Amino acid sequence: MADPLARILTVFMLALLITPAFVLADEENEEGAELGSLAVLGITLIFAGTAYYALTKRRLFIEHRKGEPGIVVRPERPYVTVFGPVYPMTIHHLSTVVGTLLALAHFATCGDYSTLAGGAGLGMAITLVLLNISGFYGRYIHIRIERTARKSERRALKRLVVLLRRWKVFHVALVVVFLILLGVHLATVGD
Ligand code: HEM
Ligand code: HEM
């Protein structure tokens, strides 16, 4: 993915991370608010885990290193170093799977797909499942690349790198579809 596009996506996701908190506050007295809160928590987890991965991968202002948990702040780039027992990809993986399950719990209790909000909800449920399947496939490609690189099979490695690039365009395109549907859902729910 082109770097400027990735940056725009990251900023967009961070903005969306804040949005559900306002929706949640607005929603407090409505029926079904408890499960609506599950959706907010789920979406927040998905965006937080994805944003953390995207930011640490580029080391723009935060980097992640494996080690005893801790945070070091210093005046020069990347400013913040977070130490943790797992890799950012594992955080991305876990947060998106758990977040999806929470969002699907909300989806399962809202049965009306005839409205615009409901249709967008159904679309989001499908997109989330596709994103997770796609994510597992992406991890599989990553593992194959590592194995092939160790064996120094240059031709196979080249093919896999092209496959990873294409897969990533697909994975991120699904994210864009999801964000559009989420926007429609939040704008029309309760109409
Ligand atoms: C920030 C995230 C979300 C918030 C704040 C939110 C909020 C709401 C609220 C307040 C309702 C109406 C009350 C209710 O029936 O519980 C609703 C309905 C619904 N939501 Fe969500 N939702 C979110 C994300 C999602 C996601 C990710 C999906 C799908 C995976 C989804 C699917 C649905 C469906 C199908 C309905 C039924 C539509 C209707 O009754 O007209 N929602 N949502
Ligand atoms: C709602 C679910 C998901 C969303 C919204 C999502 C979002 C994203 C985004 C935006 C990126 C691009 C990050 C960047 O390069 O800046 C990405 C990359 C990636 N995601 Fe996901 N993802 C989801 C689920 C998953 C799952 C479940 C897995 C793994 C099992 C996964 C594995 C990956 C991998 C392997 C990459 C690419 C790593 C790389 O080559 O840089 N994703 N994801």
Coordinates of C-alpha atoms and ligand atoms in Angstrom, one line a residue:
M1 CA 0.0 0.0 0.0
A2 CA 1.3 3.5 -0.8
D3 CA 2.5 5.3 2.3
P4 CA 0.4 8.5 2.0
L5 CA -2.7 6.3 1.7
A6 CA -1.7 4.4 4.8
R7 CA -1.2 7.6 6.7
I8 CA -4.6 9.0 5.7
L9 CA -6.2 5.6 6.7
T10 CA -4.5 5.7 10.1
V11 CA -5.7 9.3 10.8
F12 CA -9.2 8.3 9.7
M13 CA -9.2 5.3 12.0
L14 CA -7.9 7.4 15.0
A15 CA -10.8 9.8 14.4
L16 CA -13.2 7.0 14.3
L17 CA -11.8 5.7 17.5
I18 CA -13.1 8.8 19.3
T19 CA -16.5 8.8 17.6
P20 CA -18.1 5.8 19.3
A21 CA -17.5 7.4 22.7
F22 CA -19.9 10.3 21.7
V23 CA -22.4 7.8 20.2
L24 CA -22.3 5.8 23.4
A25 CA -23.0 8.9 25.5
D26 CA -25.9 9.9 23.2
E27 CA -27.3 6.3 23.4
E28 CA -27.3 5.9 27.2
N29 CA -31.1 6.1 27.7
E30 CA -32.1 4.1 24.6
E31 CA -33.4 0.6 24.6
G32 CA -30.8 -2.0 23.7
A33 CA -28.1 0.3 24.8
E34 CA -26.2 -2.5 26.6
L35 CA -25.6 -4.4 23.3
G36 CA -25.0 -1.2 21.5
S37 CA -22.2 -0.6 24.0
L38 CA -20.8 -4.0 23.0
A39 CA -20.6 -2.9 19.4
V40 CA -18.8 0.3 20.6
L41 CA -16.3 -1.7 22.6
G42 CA -15.8 -4.1 19.7
I43 CA -15.2 -1.4 17.1
T44 CA -12.9 0.4 19.5
L45 CA -10.9 -2.7 20.0
I46 CA -10.6 -3.3 16.2
F47 CA -9.5 0.3 15.5
A48 CA -7.1 0.5 18.5
G49 CA -5.4 -2.8 17.6
T50 CA -5.2 -1.9 13.9
A51 CA -4.0 1.7 14.6
Y52 CA -1.3 0.4 17.0
Y53 CA -0.1 -2.1 14.4
A54 CA -0.1 0.6 11.6
L55 CA 1.8 3.1 13.8
T56 CA 4.4 0.8 15.2
K57 CA 5.1 -0.7 11.8
R58 CA 6.1 2.7 10.5
R59 CA 7.8 3.8 13.7
L60 CA 6.4 7.3 13.0
F61 CA 6.2 8.3 16.7
I62 CA 5.8 5.0 18.5
E63 CA 7.8 1.7 18.2
H64 CA 7.2 -1.6 19.8
R65 CA 9.9 -4.0 21.1
K66 CA 9.6 -7.4 22.6
G67 CA 10.5 -7.5 26.3
E68 CA 9.3 -6.9 29.8
P69 CA 6.3 -4.6 29.8
G70 CA 7.2 -0.9 30.0
I71 CA 7.2 2.4 28.2
V72 CA 10.1 4.7 27.5
V73 CA 9.6 8.3 26.3
R74 CA 12.5 10.3 24.8
P75 CA 12.7 13.7 23.0
E76 CA 13.9 12.3 19.6
R77 CA 12.0 10.1 17.1
P78 CA 10.2 7.7 17.5
Y79 CA 9.6 9.4 20.9
V80 CA 7.8 6.5 22.5
T81 CA 9.1 2.9 22.8
V82 CA 6.6 0.3 24.2
F83 CA 8.0 -3.0 25.5
G84 CA 5.6 -5.9 25.5
P85 CA 5.5 -9.7 25.6
V86 CA 3.8 -10.0 22.1
Y87 CA 4.3 -8.6 18.6
P88 CA 2.0 -5.8 17.3
M89 CA 0.7 -8.3 14.7
T90 CA -0.5 -10.5 17.5
I91 CA -2.2 -7.5 19.1
H92 CA -3.8 -6.7 15.7
H93 CA -4.9 -10.3 15.3
L94 CA -6.4 -10.7 18.9
S95 CA -8.1 -7.3 19.0
T96 CA -9.8 -7.7 15.7
V97 CA -11.0 -11.2 16.4
V98 CA -12.4 -10.3 19.9
G99 CA -13.7 -7.0 18.5
T100 CA -15.5 -8.8 15.7
L101 CA -17.1 -11.2 18.2
L102 CA -18.4 -8.3 20.3
A103 CA -19.8 -6.5 17.2
L104 CA -21.5 -9.7 16.0
A105 CA -23.1 -10.1 19.5
H106 CA -24.7 -6.6 18.9
F107 CA -25.6 -7.7 15.3
A108 CA -27.3 -10.9 16.4
T109 CA -29.6 -9.0 18.7
C110 CA -30.7 -6.5 16.1
G111 CA -32.8 -8.4 13.6
D112 CA -34.3 -5.6 11.3
Y113 CA -32.3 -5.5 8.1
S114 CA -35.0 -3.7 6.1
T115 CA -33.9 -0.2 7.2
L116 CA -30.9 1.6 5.8
A117 CA -29.2 1.3 9.3
G118 CA -30.1 -2.5 9.3
G119 CA -28.8 -3.0 5.7
A120 CA -25.5 -1.3 6.6
G121 CA -25.4 -3.5 9.8
L122 CA -25.8 -6.6 7.7
G123 CA -23.2 -5.4 5.3
M124 CA -20.8 -4.7 8.2
A125 CA -21.3 -8.2 9.6
I126 CA -20.4 -9.8 6.2
T127 CA -17.4 -7.5 5.8
L128 CA -16.1 -8.2 9.3
V129 CA -16.3 -12.0 8.7
L130 CA -14.5 -11.5 5.3
L131 CA -11.9 -9.3 7.0
N132 CA -11.1 -12.0 9.5
I133 CA -10.9 -14.8 7.0
S134 CA -8.7 -12.5 4.8
G135 CA -6.5 -11.7 7.9
F136 CA -5.8 -15.3 8.6
Y137 CA -4.9 -15.9 5.0
G138 CA -2.5 -12.9 5.2
R139 CA -0.8 -14.3 8.2
Y140 CA -0.4 -17.6 6.4
I141 CA 1.3 -15.8 3.5
H142 CA 3.6 -14.1 6.0
I143 CA 4.6 -17.4 7.5
R144 CA 5.2 -18.9 4.1
I145 CA 7.4 -15.9 3.2
E146 CA 9.5 -16.4 6.3
R147 CA 10.0 -20.1 5.6
T148 CA 10.8 -19.5 2.0
A149 CA 13.3 -16.8 2.9
R150 CA 15.1 -19.1 5.3
K151 CA 15.4 -21.7 2.5
S152 CA 16.7 -19.0 0.1
E153 CA 14.3 -19.9 -2.7
R154 CA 14.4 -16.6 -4.5
R155 CA 11.8 -17.3 -7.2
A156 CA 9.2 -18.6 -4.8
L157 CA 9.9 -15.7 -2.5
K158 CA 9.3 -13.2 -5.3
R159 CA 6.0 -14.8 -6.1
L160 CA 4.9 -14.7 -2.5
V161 CA 5.8 -11.1 -2.1
V162 CA 3.7 -10.2 -5.1
L163 CA 0.8 -12.2 -3.6
L164 CA 1.2 -10.4 -0.3
R165 CA 1.0 -7.0 -2.0
R166 CA -2.2 -8.0 -3.8
W167 CA -3.7 -9.5 -0.7
K168 CA -3.0 -6.3 1.2
V169 CA -4.9 -4.2 -1.3
F170 CA -7.8 -6.5 -0.9
H171 CA -7.6 -6.5 3.0
V172 CA -7.5 -2.7 3.1
A173 CA -10.2 -2.3 0.5
L174 CA -12.5 -4.4 2.8
V175 CA -11.6 -1.9 5.6
V176 CA -12.6 1.0 3.4
V177 CA -16.0 -0.7 2.7
F178 CA -16.4 -1.4 6.4
L179 CA -15.7 2.3 7.3
I180 CA -18.3 3.6 4.8
L181 CA -20.9 1.1 6.1
L182 CA -20.1 2.1 9.7
G183 CA -20.6 5.8 8.7
V184 CA -24.0 5.0 7.1
H185 CA -25.0 2.9 10.2
L186 CA -24.1 5.6 12.7
A187 CA -25.7 8.4 10.7
T188 CA -29.0 6.5 10.2
V189 CA -29.5 4.4 13.3
G190 CA -32.5 5.5 15.3
D191 CA -34.1 7.4 12.3
Ligands
HEM1 C1 -19.9 2.0 16.9 C2 -20.6 0.9 16.6 C3 -22.1 0.8 16.6 C4 -23.1 1.4 17.3 C5 -22.9 2.6 18.3 C6 -24.3 0.9 17.0 C7 -25.5 1.3 17.5 C8 -26.7 0.7 17.2 C9 -28.0 1.1 17.8 C10 -28.2 2.2 18.8 C11 -29.0 0.4 17.1 C12 -30.5 0.5 17.4 C13 -30.8 -0.1 18.7 C14 -30.7 -1.6 18.8 O1 -31.5 -2.2 18.0 O2 -29.9 -2.1 19.6 C15 -28.3 -0.5 16.2 C16 -29.0 -1.3 15.3 C17 -28.3 -2.3 14.5 N1 -27.0 -2.5 14.4 FE1 -25.6 -1.3 15.3 N2 -24.1 -0.2 16.1 C18 -22.8 -0.3 15.9 C19 -22.1 -1.2 15.1 C20 -22.7 -2.2 14.4 C21 -22.1 -3.2 13.7 C22 -20.5 -3.4 13.6 C23 -23.0 -4.0 13.2 C24 -22.8 -5.3 12.3 C25 -21.9 -6.1 12.5 C26 -24.3 -3.5 13.5 C27 -25.5 -4.0 13.2 C28 -26.8 -3.5 13.5 C29 -28.1 -4.0 13.0 C30 -28.3 -5.1 12.0 C31 -29.0 -3.2 13.6 C32 -30.6 -3.3 13.4 C33 -31.1 -2.1 12.6 C34 -32.4 -1.6 12.9 O3 -33.0 -2.1 13.9 O4 -32.9 -0.7 12.2 N3 -24.1 -2.4 14.3 N4 -27.0 -0.2 16.2
HEM2 C1 -12.0 -6.2 11.6 C2 -10.9 -6.8 11.3 C3 -9.7 -6.3 10.7 C4 -9.4 -5.0 10.3 C5 -10.2 -3.7 10.3 C6 -8.0 -5.0 9.8 C7 -7.3 -3.9 9.3 C8 -6.0 -3.9 8.8 C9 -5.3 -2.8 8.2 C10 -5.9 -1.4 8.0 C11 -4.1 -3.2 7.8 C12 -3.0 -2.4 7.1 C13 -2.1 -1.9 8.2 C14 -0.9 -1.1 7.6 O1 -0.2 -1.6 6.8 O2 -0.8 0.0 8.0 C15 -4.0 -4.6 8.1 C16 -2.9 -5.4 7.8 C17 -2.9 -6.7 8.2 N1 -3.8 -7.5 8.9 FE1 -5.6 -6.9 9.4 N2 -7.5 -6.3 9.9 C18 -8.5 -7.1 10.4 C19 -8.4 -8.4 10.8 C20 -7.3 -9.1 10.7 C21 -7.1 -10.5 11.2 C22 -8.1 -11.3 12.0 C23 -5.8 -10.8 11.0 C24 -5.0 -12.1 11.3 C25 -5.4 -13.2 11.6 C26 -5.2 -9.8 10.2 C27 -3.9 -9.8 9.7 C28 -3.3 -8.8 9.0 C29 -2.0 -8.9 8.4 C30 -1.1 -10.1 8.2 C31 -1.7 -7.6 7.8 C32 -0.6 -7.1 6.9 C33 0.7 -7.2 7.6 C34 1.8 -6.5 6.7 O3 2.2 -7.1 5.8 O4 2.1 -5.4 7.0 N3 -6.1 -8.7 10.1 N4 -5.2 -5.0 8.7

